Tab-separated table of C-alpha atoms in Angstrom:
chain	number	residue	atom	x	y	z
V	1	MET	CA	-35.624	-8.643	20.682
V	2	GLU	CA	-33.476	-7.571	17.740
V	3	ALA	CA	-35.090	-7.423	14.337
V	4	GLY	CA	-32.572	-9.951	13.018
V	5	GLN	CA	-33.952	-12.604	15.378
V	6	LEU	CA	-37.358	-12.337	13.738
V	7	MET	CA	-36.013	-12.940	10.233
V	8	THR	CA	-34.663	-15.925	8.386
V	9	ALA	CA	-30.937	-16.274	7.844
V	10	LEU	CA	-31.412	-15.223	4.222
V	11	ASP	CA	-33.438	-12.182	5.270
V	12	ARG	CA	-30.683	-11.157	7.649
V	13	LEU	CA	-28.048	-11.465	4.910
V	14	GLU	CA	-30.121	-9.483	2.449
V	15	LYS	CA	-30.753	-6.731	5.001
V	16	ILE	CA	-27.043	-5.961	5.255
V	17	VAL	CA	-26.926	-5.326	1.519
V	18	ALA	CA	-30.320	-3.616	1.319
V	19	ASP	CA	-29.358	-1.193	4.089
V	20	GLY	CA	-26.251	-0.183	2.127
V	21	LEU	CA	-23.761	-1.524	4.659
V	22	CYS	CA	-21.930	-4.285	2.785
V	23	LEU	CA	-18.366	-3.181	2.016
V	24	GLY	CA	-17.468	-6.199	-0.102
V	25	CYS	CA	-14.527	-7.111	2.139
V	26	GLY	CA	-15.056	-10.877	1.731
V	27	LEU	CA	-14.624	-11.749	5.412
V	28	CYS	CA	-18.044	-13.345	5.878
V	29	SER	CA	-17.487	-15.854	3.085
V	30	ALA	CA	-13.883	-16.436	4.144
V	31	VAL	CA	-14.849	-17.539	7.654
V	32	ALA	CA	-18.224	-19.179	6.928
V	33	GLY	CA	-17.056	-21.109	3.889
V	34	PRO	CA	-18.493	-21.198	0.346
V	35	ASP	CA	-21.215	-23.724	1.225
V	36	ALA	CA	-22.761	-21.114	3.505
V	37	LEU	CA	-21.747	-17.898	1.746
V	38	SER	CA	-20.264	-17.625	-1.708
V	39	PHE	CA	-18.732	-14.380	-2.914
V	40	ALA	CA	-19.187	-12.805	-6.356
V	41	ARG	CA	-20.216	-9.606	-8.125
V	42	ASP	CA	-23.902	-8.736	-8.054
V	43	GLU	CA	-26.026	-7.129	-10.778
V	44	THR	CA	-24.641	-3.667	-9.882
V	45	GLY	CA	-21.054	-4.870	-10.279
V	46	GLU	CA	-20.248	-4.882	-6.551
V	47	PRO	CA	-18.593	-7.830	-4.745
V	48	ARG	CA	-21.183	-9.337	-2.408
V	49	PRO	CA	-21.912	-12.490	-0.376
V	50	PHE	CA	-24.582	-14.881	-1.659
V	51	ALA	CA	-26.469	-17.476	0.353
V	52	GLY	CA	-25.451	-21.116	-0.014
V	53	PRO	CA	-27.220	-24.278	1.142
V	54	ALA	CA	-25.410	-24.292	4.503
V	55	LEU	CA	-26.464	-20.765	5.483
V	56	ASP	CA	-28.213	-20.813	8.856
V	57	ASP	CA	-28.763	-18.597	11.881
V	58	ALA	CA	-25.479	-19.667	13.489
V	59	VAL	CA	-23.587	-18.411	10.441
V	60	MET	CA	-25.537	-15.169	10.440
V	61	ASP	CA	-24.961	-14.698	14.170
V	62	LEU	CA	-21.234	-14.782	13.363
V	63	VAL	CA	-21.632	-12.432	10.405
V	64	TYR	CA	-23.688	-9.969	12.448
V	65	ASP	CA	-20.940	-9.929	15.059
V	66	ILE	CA	-17.988	-9.327	12.725
V	67	CYS	CA	-19.336	-7.534	9.626
V	68	PRO	CA	-17.508	-4.189	9.365
V	69	GLY	CA	-20.570	-2.669	7.734
V	70	PHE	CA	-22.043	-2.211	11.190
V	71	ASN	CA	-19.305	-3.240	13.625
V	72	LEU	CA	-16.374	-0.857	14.034
V	73	GLU	CA	-13.845	-1.769	16.711
V	74	GLY	CA	-10.656	0.007	17.644
V	75	LEU	CA	-7.643	-1.223	19.562
V	76	PRO	CA	-8.096	-3.693	22.403
V	77	HIS	CA	-8.273	-1.854	25.741
V	78	ALA	CA	-4.850	-3.044	26.865
V	79	LEU	CA	-3.158	-1.637	23.760
V	80	ALA	CA	-5.094	1.621	23.870
V	81	ASP	CA	-4.403	2.124	27.571
V	82	ALA	CA	-0.668	1.649	26.984
V	83	ALA	CA	-0.525	4.511	24.461
V	84	ALA	CA	1.265	7.650	25.584
V	85	HIS	CA	-1.495	9.935	24.286
V	86	ASN	CA	-5.237	9.629	23.722
V	87	ASP	CA	-6.815	12.446	21.729
V	88	LEU	CA	-10.600	12.676	21.641
V	89	VAL	CA	-10.719	12.686	17.833
V	90	TRP	CA	-7.493	10.944	16.800
V	91	GLY	CA	-7.519	8.342	19.517
V	92	PRO	CA	-4.677	6.484	21.229
V	93	HIS	CA	-1.213	7.069	19.821
V	94	MET	CA	2.436	6.955	20.770
V	95	ARG	CA	3.679	9.516	18.276
V	96	LEU	CA	2.519	11.599	15.304
V	97	PHE	CA	5.033	12.672	12.685
V	98	ARG	CA	5.525	13.411	9.028
V	99	ALA	CA	7.685	10.978	7.070
V	100	HIS	CA	8.386	9.465	3.678
V	101	ALA	CA	9.994	6.372	2.205
V	102	GLY	CA	13.786	6.543	2.198
V	103	ASP	CA	13.956	4.908	-1.229
V	104	PRO	CA	13.257	7.657	-3.818
V	105	HIS	CA	11.602	5.202	-6.211
V	106	GLN	CA	9.229	3.915	-3.546
V	107	ARG	CA	8.390	7.456	-2.517
V	108	HIS	CA	7.608	8.369	-6.130
V	109	VAL	CA	5.458	5.412	-7.158
V	110	ALA	CA	3.522	5.089	-3.891
V	111	ALA	CA	0.157	6.702	-3.285
V	112	THR	CA	1.420	9.471	-0.985
V	113	GLY	CA	4.918	9.314	0.466
V	114	GLY	CA	5.436	5.560	0.521
V	115	ALA	CA	5.373	5.153	4.308
V	116	LEU	CA	3.310	1.956	4.297
V	117	THR	CA	5.380	0.545	1.445
V	118	ALA	CA	8.570	1.279	3.369
V	119	LEU	CA	7.197	-0.303	6.540
V	120	ALA	CA	6.123	-3.432	4.664
V	121	CYS	CA	9.618	-3.769	3.213
V	122	GLN	CA	11.100	-3.305	6.683
V	123	ILE	CA	8.877	-6.066	8.069
V	124	LEU	CA	9.953	-8.535	5.397
V	125	GLU	CA	13.635	-7.663	5.678
V	126	SER	CA	13.521	-8.157	9.458
V	127	GLY	CA	12.532	-11.784	8.934
V	128	GLU	CA	10.028	-11.702	11.800
V	129	VAL	CA	7.227	-12.683	9.451
V	130	GLY	CA	7.579	-14.153	6.000
V	131	MET	CA	4.715	-12.433	4.254
V	132	VAL	CA	2.596	-9.310	4.042
V	133	ALA	CA	-1.089	-9.571	3.157
V	134	HIS	CA	-2.196	-6.453	1.296
V	135	VAL	CA	-3.840	-5.446	-1.996
V	136	ARG	CA	-2.780	-4.750	-5.553
V	137	ALA	CA	-4.460	-3.653	-8.755
V	138	ALA	CA	-6.771	-6.322	-10.146
V	139	ALA	CA	-6.459	-7.521	-13.717
V	140	ASP	CA	-10.205	-7.886	-14.231
V	141	PRO	CA	-11.839	-5.488	-13.774
V	142	PRO	CA	-8.794	-3.200	-13.770
V	143	HIS	CA	-10.359	-0.497	-11.594
V	144	PHE	CA	-10.838	-2.988	-8.732
V	145	GLY	CA	-8.235	-4.065	-6.205
V	146	GLU	CA	-7.543	-7.632	-5.133
V	147	ALA	CA	-5.998	-9.358	-2.135
V	148	THR	CA	-2.395	-10.438	-2.590
V	149	ILE	CA	0.570	-11.791	-0.637
V	150	SER	CA	4.085	-10.351	-0.860
V	151	ARG	CA	7.118	-12.223	0.403
V	152	THR	CA	9.806	-9.872	-0.907
V	153	PRO	CA	10.228	-6.092	-0.914
V	154	GLN	CA	10.140	-6.220	-4.704
V	155	GLU	CA	6.667	-7.727	-4.626
V	156	VAL	CA	5.538	-5.079	-2.157
V	157	VAL	CA	6.725	-2.259	-4.401
V	158	ALA	CA	5.123	-3.828	-7.474
V	159	ALA	CA	1.746	-3.584	-5.730
V	160	ALA	CA	2.226	-0.023	-4.409
V	161	GLY	CA	-0.374	2.668	-4.957
V	162	SER	CA	-3.932	3.474	-3.922
V	163	ARG	CA	-6.804	1.234	-4.919
V	164	TYR	CA	-9.941	3.363	-4.930
V	165	GLY	CA	-12.146	0.647	-6.418
V	166	PRO	CA	-13.917	-2.203	-4.617
V	167	THR	CA	-11.423	-4.565	-2.984
V	168	ALA	CA	-12.153	-7.794	-1.122
V	169	ALA	CA	-9.093	-7.407	1.079
V	170	LEU	CA	-10.157	-10.184	3.478
V	171	ALA	CA	-11.281	-12.751	0.931
V	172	ASP	CA	-8.294	-14.996	1.702
V	173	ILE	CA	-8.116	-14.464	5.456
V	174	GLY	CA	-9.582	-17.876	6.234
V	175	ALA	CA	-6.839	-19.608	4.276
V	176	LEU	CA	-4.174	-17.443	5.933
V	177	LEU	CA	-5.416	-18.314	9.407
V	178	ASP	CA	-5.677	-21.990	8.490
V	179	GLY	CA	-2.086	-21.855	7.210
V	180	GLY	CA	-0.786	-20.965	10.655
V	181	VAL	CA	2.062	-18.769	9.363
V	182	PRO	CA	2.464	-15.304	10.979
V	183	PHE	CA	1.939	-12.340	8.683
V	184	ALA	CA	1.525	-8.569	8.543
V	185	LEU	CA	-1.715	-7.060	7.277
V	186	ILE	CA	-2.148	-3.799	5.381
V	187	ALA	CA	-5.798	-2.999	4.668
V	188	LYS	CA	-8.459	-0.329	4.946
V	189	PRO	CA	-9.538	0.736	8.441
V	190	CYS	CA	-12.870	-1.098	8.078
V	191	ASP	CA	-11.042	-4.330	7.201
V	192	LEU	CA	-8.992	-4.026	10.385
V	193	ASN	CA	-12.158	-3.235	12.368
V	194	ALA	CA	-13.570	-6.539	11.101
V	195	LEU	CA	-10.520	-8.541	12.153
V	196	ARG	CA	-10.532	-6.970	15.612
V	197	ARG	CA	-14.105	-8.269	15.914
V	198	LEU	CA	-13.129	-11.713	14.612
V	199	ALA	CA	-10.313	-11.887	17.164
V	200	HIS	CA	-12.915	-12.269	19.934
V	201	ARG	CA	-14.077	-15.504	18.319
V	202	ASP	CA	-10.864	-16.807	16.764
V	203	PRO	CA	-7.652	-16.600	18.846
V	204	ARG	CA	-5.557	-17.288	15.747
V	205	VAL	CA	-6.076	-13.683	14.652
V	206	ASN	CA	-4.011	-12.132	17.437
V	207	ARG	CA	-1.487	-14.965	17.313
V	208	LEU	CA	-0.822	-14.744	13.577
V	209	VAL	CA	-1.359	-11.085	12.642
V	210	HIS	CA	1.875	-9.546	13.964
V	211	TYR	CA	1.423	-6.091	12.403
V	212	TRP	CA	-1.771	-4.187	11.633
V	213	LEU	CA	-1.239	-1.288	9.185
V	214	ALA	CA	-3.790	0.945	7.439
V	215	PRO	CA	-4.079	3.972	5.200
V	216	VAL	CA	-6.314	6.722	6.515
V	217	CYS	CA	-9.277	6.287	4.192
V	218	GLY	CA	-11.847	8.597	2.639
V	219	GLY	CA	-13.883	5.769	1.128
V	220	TYR	CA	-13.847	3.787	-2.099
V	221	MET	CA	-15.580	4.230	-5.441
V	222	PRO	CA	-18.182	1.601	-6.398
V	223	ASP	CA	-18.183	0.051	-9.847
V	224	ALA	CA	-21.011	2.273	-11.074
V	225	GLY	CA	-19.176	5.361	-9.826
V	226	PHE	CA	-16.016	4.448	-11.726
V	227	ARG	CA	-17.972	3.887	-14.911
V	228	GLN	CA	-19.603	7.299	-14.528
V	229	PHE	CA	-16.361	9.148	-13.996
V	230	ALA	CA	-14.517	7.245	-16.752
V	231	ALA	CA	-17.247	8.206	-19.214
V	232	ARG	CA	-17.159	11.816	-17.979
V	233	MET	CA	-13.428	11.917	-18.701
V	234	GLY	CA	-14.028	10.657	-22.244
V	235	HIS	CA	-13.276	6.936	-21.818
V	236	ASP	CA	-15.340	3.889	-22.723
V	237	PRO	CA	-15.387	2.010	-19.382
V	238	ASP	CA	-15.450	-1.323	-21.204
V	239	ASP	CA	-12.289	-0.372	-23.124
V	240	VAL	CA	-10.239	0.368	-19.992
V	241	THR	CA	-7.465	-2.163	-19.350
V	242	GLY	CA	-5.550	-0.441	-16.561
V	243	VAL	CA	-6.096	2.246	-13.938
V	244	ARG	CA	-3.626	4.093	-11.745
V	245	TYR	CA	-5.660	6.252	-9.431
V	246	ARG	CA	-2.655	8.130	-8.051
V	247	GLY	CA	1.066	7.740	-7.473
V	248	HIS	CA	4.147	8.762	-9.499
V	249	GLY	CA	4.014	11.977	-7.489
V	250	CYS	CA	1.737	13.108	-4.694
V	251	PRO	CA	-1.001	12.565	-5.565
V	252	GLY	CA	0.247	12.226	-9.138
V	253	PRO	CA	-1.944	11.937	-12.241
V	254	THR	CA	-4.820	9.536	-12.726
V	255	ARG	CA	-3.791	7.254	-15.592
V	256	ILE	CA	-6.266	5.337	-17.746
V	257	GLU	CA	-4.932	2.631	-20.088
V	258	HIS	CA	-6.883	1.395	-23.106
V	259	ALA	CA	-7.260	-1.835	-25.035
V	260	ASP	CA	-5.324	-0.427	-28.015
V	261	GLY	CA	-2.233	0.096	-25.845
V	262	SER	CA	-2.652	3.849	-25.478
V	263	ALA	CA	-2.926	5.675	-22.174
V	264	THR	CA	-4.294	9.008	-20.999
V	265	GLU	CA	-3.263	10.888	-17.870
V	266	HIS	CA	-5.553	13.384	-16.159
V	267	HIS	CA	-4.747	15.900	-13.469
V	268	TYR	CA	-5.868	14.447	-10.153
V	269	LEU	CA	-8.097	17.432	-9.389
V	270	ASP	CA	-9.781	17.292	-12.800
V	271	VAL	CA	-10.824	13.740	-12.060
V	272	TRP	CA	-11.812	13.978	-8.395
V	273	GLY	CA	-12.783	17.638	-8.106
V	274	GLU	CA	-11.070	20.403	-6.189
V	275	ASP	CA	-12.653	19.110	-2.955
V	276	ASP	CA	-13.363	15.470	-3.906
V	277	SER	CA	-16.847	16.653	-4.936
V	278	GLN	CA	-16.868	14.407	-8.010
V	279	TRP	CA	-15.932	11.266	-6.099
V	280	VAL	CA	-18.847	8.835	-5.821
V	281	LEU	CA	-18.972	6.989	-2.479
V	282	PRO	CA	-21.061	4.078	-1.210
V	283	PHE	CA	-23.570	4.978	1.505
V	284	ARG	CA	-21.599	3.106	4.171
V	285	CYS	CA	-18.459	5.176	3.503
V	286	LYS	CA	-20.429	8.388	3.941
V	287	VAL	CA	-21.322	7.448	7.520
V	288	CYS	CA	-17.984	5.850	8.442
V	289	ALA	CA	-16.837	6.655	11.970
V	290	ASP	CA	-13.360	5.183	11.530
V	291	GLY	CA	-11.513	6.283	8.442
V	292	ILE	CA	-8.482	7.017	10.638
V	293	GLY	CA	-7.365	3.448	11.349
V	294	GLU	CA	-8.233	3.123	15.041
V	295	ALA	CA	-7.565	-0.632	14.926
V	296	ALA	CA	-4.063	-0.294	13.460
V	297	ASP	CA	-0.601	-0.362	14.966
V	298	ILE	CA	0.274	2.334	12.413
V	299	ALA	CA	-1.930	4.424	10.139
V	300	ALA	CA	-0.650	6.689	7.360
V	301	ALA	CA	-2.494	9.681	5.944
V	302	ASP	CA	-2.280	12.434	3.394
V	303	ASN	CA	-1.135	15.682	4.980
V	304	TRP	CA	-2.464	18.488	2.803
V	305	ASP	CA	-3.722	21.548	4.653
V	306	GLY	CA	-7.501	21.629	4.342
V	307	GLY	CA	-7.667	17.999	3.236
V	308	ALA	CA	-6.893	18.368	-0.473
V	309	PRO	CA	-3.888	19.179	-2.684
V	310	THR	CA	-3.559	22.458	-4.492
V	311	ARG	CA	-3.572	22.358	-8.264
V	312	GLU	CA	0.108	23.323	-8.556
V	313	GLY	CA	1.175	21.283	-5.540
V	314	ALA	CA	-0.367	18.178	-7.055
V	315	LYS	CA	2.222	18.431	-9.841
V	316	THR	CA	5.297	19.109	-7.726
V	317	ASP	CA	4.810	17.482	-4.293
V	318	PRO	CA	7.365	14.646	-3.863
V	319	GLY	CA	5.092	13.053	-1.266
V	320	SER	CA	5.055	12.522	2.475
V	321	ASN	CA	2.709	10.914	4.977
V	322	ALA	CA	1.267	11.940	8.296
V	323	VAL	CA	2.125	8.829	10.323
V	324	ILE	CA	0.063	7.806	13.360
V	325	ILE	CA	1.916	5.369	15.622
V	326	ARG	CA	-0.755	3.858	17.866
V	327	THR	CA	0.889	0.942	19.700
V	328	ALA	CA	4.201	-0.165	21.164
V	329	THR	CA	4.455	-2.698	18.342
V	330	GLY	CA	3.999	0.062	15.801
V	331	ASP	CA	6.526	2.229	17.620
V	332	GLU	CA	9.195	-0.481	17.506
V	333	LEU	CA	8.532	-1.079	13.814
V	334	ALA	CA	8.788	2.632	13.003
V	335	LYS	CA	12.019	2.968	14.972
V	336	ALA	CA	13.528	0.038	13.092
V	337	ALA	CA	12.461	1.506	9.732
V	338	LEU	CA	13.923	4.887	10.665
V	339	ALA	CA	17.187	3.282	11.804
V	340	SER	CA	17.519	1.299	8.581
V	341	GLY	CA	16.726	4.295	6.387
V	342	ARG	CA	13.617	2.632	4.989
V	343	LEU	CA	11.637	5.503	6.506
V	344	VAL	CA	12.752	9.129	6.824
V	345	ALA	CA	11.171	11.349	9.487
V	346	GLU	CA	10.643	15.011	8.597
V	347	HIS	CA	9.126	16.537	11.748
V	348	ASP	CA	6.670	15.820	14.541
V	349	LEU	CA	2.969	16.601	14.224
V	350	SER	CA	0.231	17.363	16.730
V	351	ALA	CA	-3.375	16.210	16.852
V	352	ASP	CA	-4.337	19.754	15.819
V	353	ASP	CA	-2.131	19.368	12.736
V	354	LEU	CA	-3.985	16.182	11.792
V	355	SER	CA	-7.339	17.899	12.273
V	356	ARG	CA	-6.230	20.700	9.954
V	357	MET	CA	-5.030	18.181	7.350
V	358	GLN	CA	-8.051	15.869	7.628
V	359	PRO	CA	-11.052	18.058	8.573
V	360	HIS	CA	-13.610	15.682	7.055
V	361	HIS	CA	-12.455	12.926	9.408
V	362	VAL	CA	-12.962	15.209	12.392
V	363	LYS	CA	-16.609	15.674	11.444
V	364	LYS	CA	-17.100	11.938	10.866
V	365	LYS	CA	-15.625	11.074	14.252
V	366	LEU	CA	-17.763	13.583	16.129
V	367	SER	CA	-20.984	12.611	14.352
V	368	GLY	CA	-20.597	8.816	14.325
V	369	LEU	CA	-22.976	7.970	17.155
V	370	ALA	CA	-25.586	10.530	16.095
V	371	ARG	CA	-25.605	9.134	12.570
V	372	SER	CA	-26.025	5.600	13.906
V	373	ARG	CA	-29.022	6.736	15.952
V	374	GLY	CA	-30.559	8.307	12.877
V	375	MET	CA	-30.103	5.167	10.809
V	376	GLU	CA	-31.664	3.023	13.526
V	377	ARG	CA	-34.577	5.442	13.773
V	378	ALA	CA	-35.174	4.928	10.061
V	379	GLY	CA	-35.287	1.138	10.511
V	380	SER	CA	-31.786	0.365	9.260
V	381	LEU	CA	-28.926	-1.577	10.697
V	382	ALA	CA	-26.412	0.979	11.920
V	383	PRO	CA	-22.718	1.033	12.840
V	384	ARG	CA	-21.949	-0.109	16.390
V	385	LEU	CA	-18.815	1.535	17.745
V	386	PHE	CA	-16.498	-0.350	20.102
V	387	ASN	CA	-13.387	1.082	21.809
V	388	MET	CA	-13.785	4.389	19.953
V	389	ARG	CA	-14.813	6.975	22.574
V	390	ALA	CA	-18.206	7.183	20.850
V	391	GLU	CA	-20.098	8.617	23.813
V	392	ALA	CA	-17.423	11.210	24.589
V	393	LEU	CA	-17.298	12.287	20.953
V	394	ASP	CA	-21.077	12.531	20.861
V	395	ALA	CA	-21.036	14.672	23.993
V	396	ALA	CA	-18.567	17.057	22.338
V	397	LEU	CA	-21.231	18.021	19.794
V	398	SER	CA	-23.754	20.700	20.613
V	399	GLU	CA	-27.338	19.554	21.073
V	400	GLU	CA	-28.208	21.305	17.815
V	401	ALA	CA	-25.404	19.553	15.911
V	402	ARG	CA	-26.339	16.147	17.326
V	403	LYS	CA	-29.943	16.609	16.242
V	404	ALA	CA	-28.910	17.779	12.777
V	405	GLU	CA	-26.629	14.786	12.257
V	406	GLU	CA	-29.215	12.310	13.543
V	407	ASP	CA	-32.029	13.814	11.482
V	408	GLY	CA	-29.814	13.967	8.403
V	409	ALA	CA	-28.813	10.316	8.696
V	410	ALA	CA	-32.430	9.258	9.151
V	411	ARG	CA	-33.478	11.273	6.115
V	412	ARG	CA	-30.689	9.917	3.888
V	413	THR	CA	-31.432	6.371	5.034
V	414	ARG	CA	-35.085	6.706	4.050
V	415	GLN	CA	-34.193	8.343	0.742
V	416	ARG	CA	-31.806	5.611	-0.347
V	417	ARG	CA	-34.414	2.962	0.466
V	418	GLY	CA	-36.901	4.714	-1.809
């Protein structure tokens, strides 16, 4: 019998948070409704679900089945099997190539090379769907992101850029599904994992979500982490009125705006560290086995050798993306964007190229199952991996590496629980 079956519904909800697995995506509240689960910031500043009077075991059975904190699902088998290639690490794909937005302004203001922005504009201009669900910078607090809907390319571009802060990207998904209008979705890989899980229970998901797009993700910065790094860079976190994490170049400067109307720009590497060593991550992001967008039709990544920009390159790089086309739907969309000039292809890439550009994701993919075993051994909920070659990836590790990853995850799980 699972531990969850021995606990109350409230206990089961609290365990997700206590085990460090809640990502603040908002899906649980969106599908259960506010009478069962409300959604707000907790005492640490993080967006979290809170129990309502209608919370019961049936609601928590649903949550335990779809929560992306411990349910990661890739493409449905039919879509994965139809892909032309299936790499052990990078998964099913039709094509890998380097590209950038054809519009110079979009390429400049976007987080990397503007590929996702260009694809979103292409989708809207095609008229196949009337809206794109994605995220933009939040007004309050300004270092967060928030779910938004764009119906024009202009609205898409206005929301361009990375959001490294907490973002409840799925907070409105219930209303979108109830609305019955087809849409495209651009969200983090874990958000797409969650919707692939929900699709087993709600057929509206596959009927209404016509395009699934994702950035390749290294994790987000919790509220406390942002406040630490803002203070380290000489800013009063409570005086910050606007944050641009990157963009206006690749990756471009990190811009902090203040209540008096002034703004300060910092070199990206001074803020995040030469190897992202100063970037604070939630526990769940550290053990993520799908930062590469396995559930997406198209995923777009940074493409710096070694996984990070050089100090000089960060000032001069005009920006381009490593684009992973996973499905036939994604392939048709990319071809249309290339034909219209919305997207410009530079050259093809190989899976080895991606591994060189994203070495940290290679390690996360290989160690995913071992880390889940370690977390379970320490008494925690742990990520369950569906349609992700988990056993084959685990087998590719040496026995010594598997043991080290499992032991390390168990140790870190115990440490974070005190």
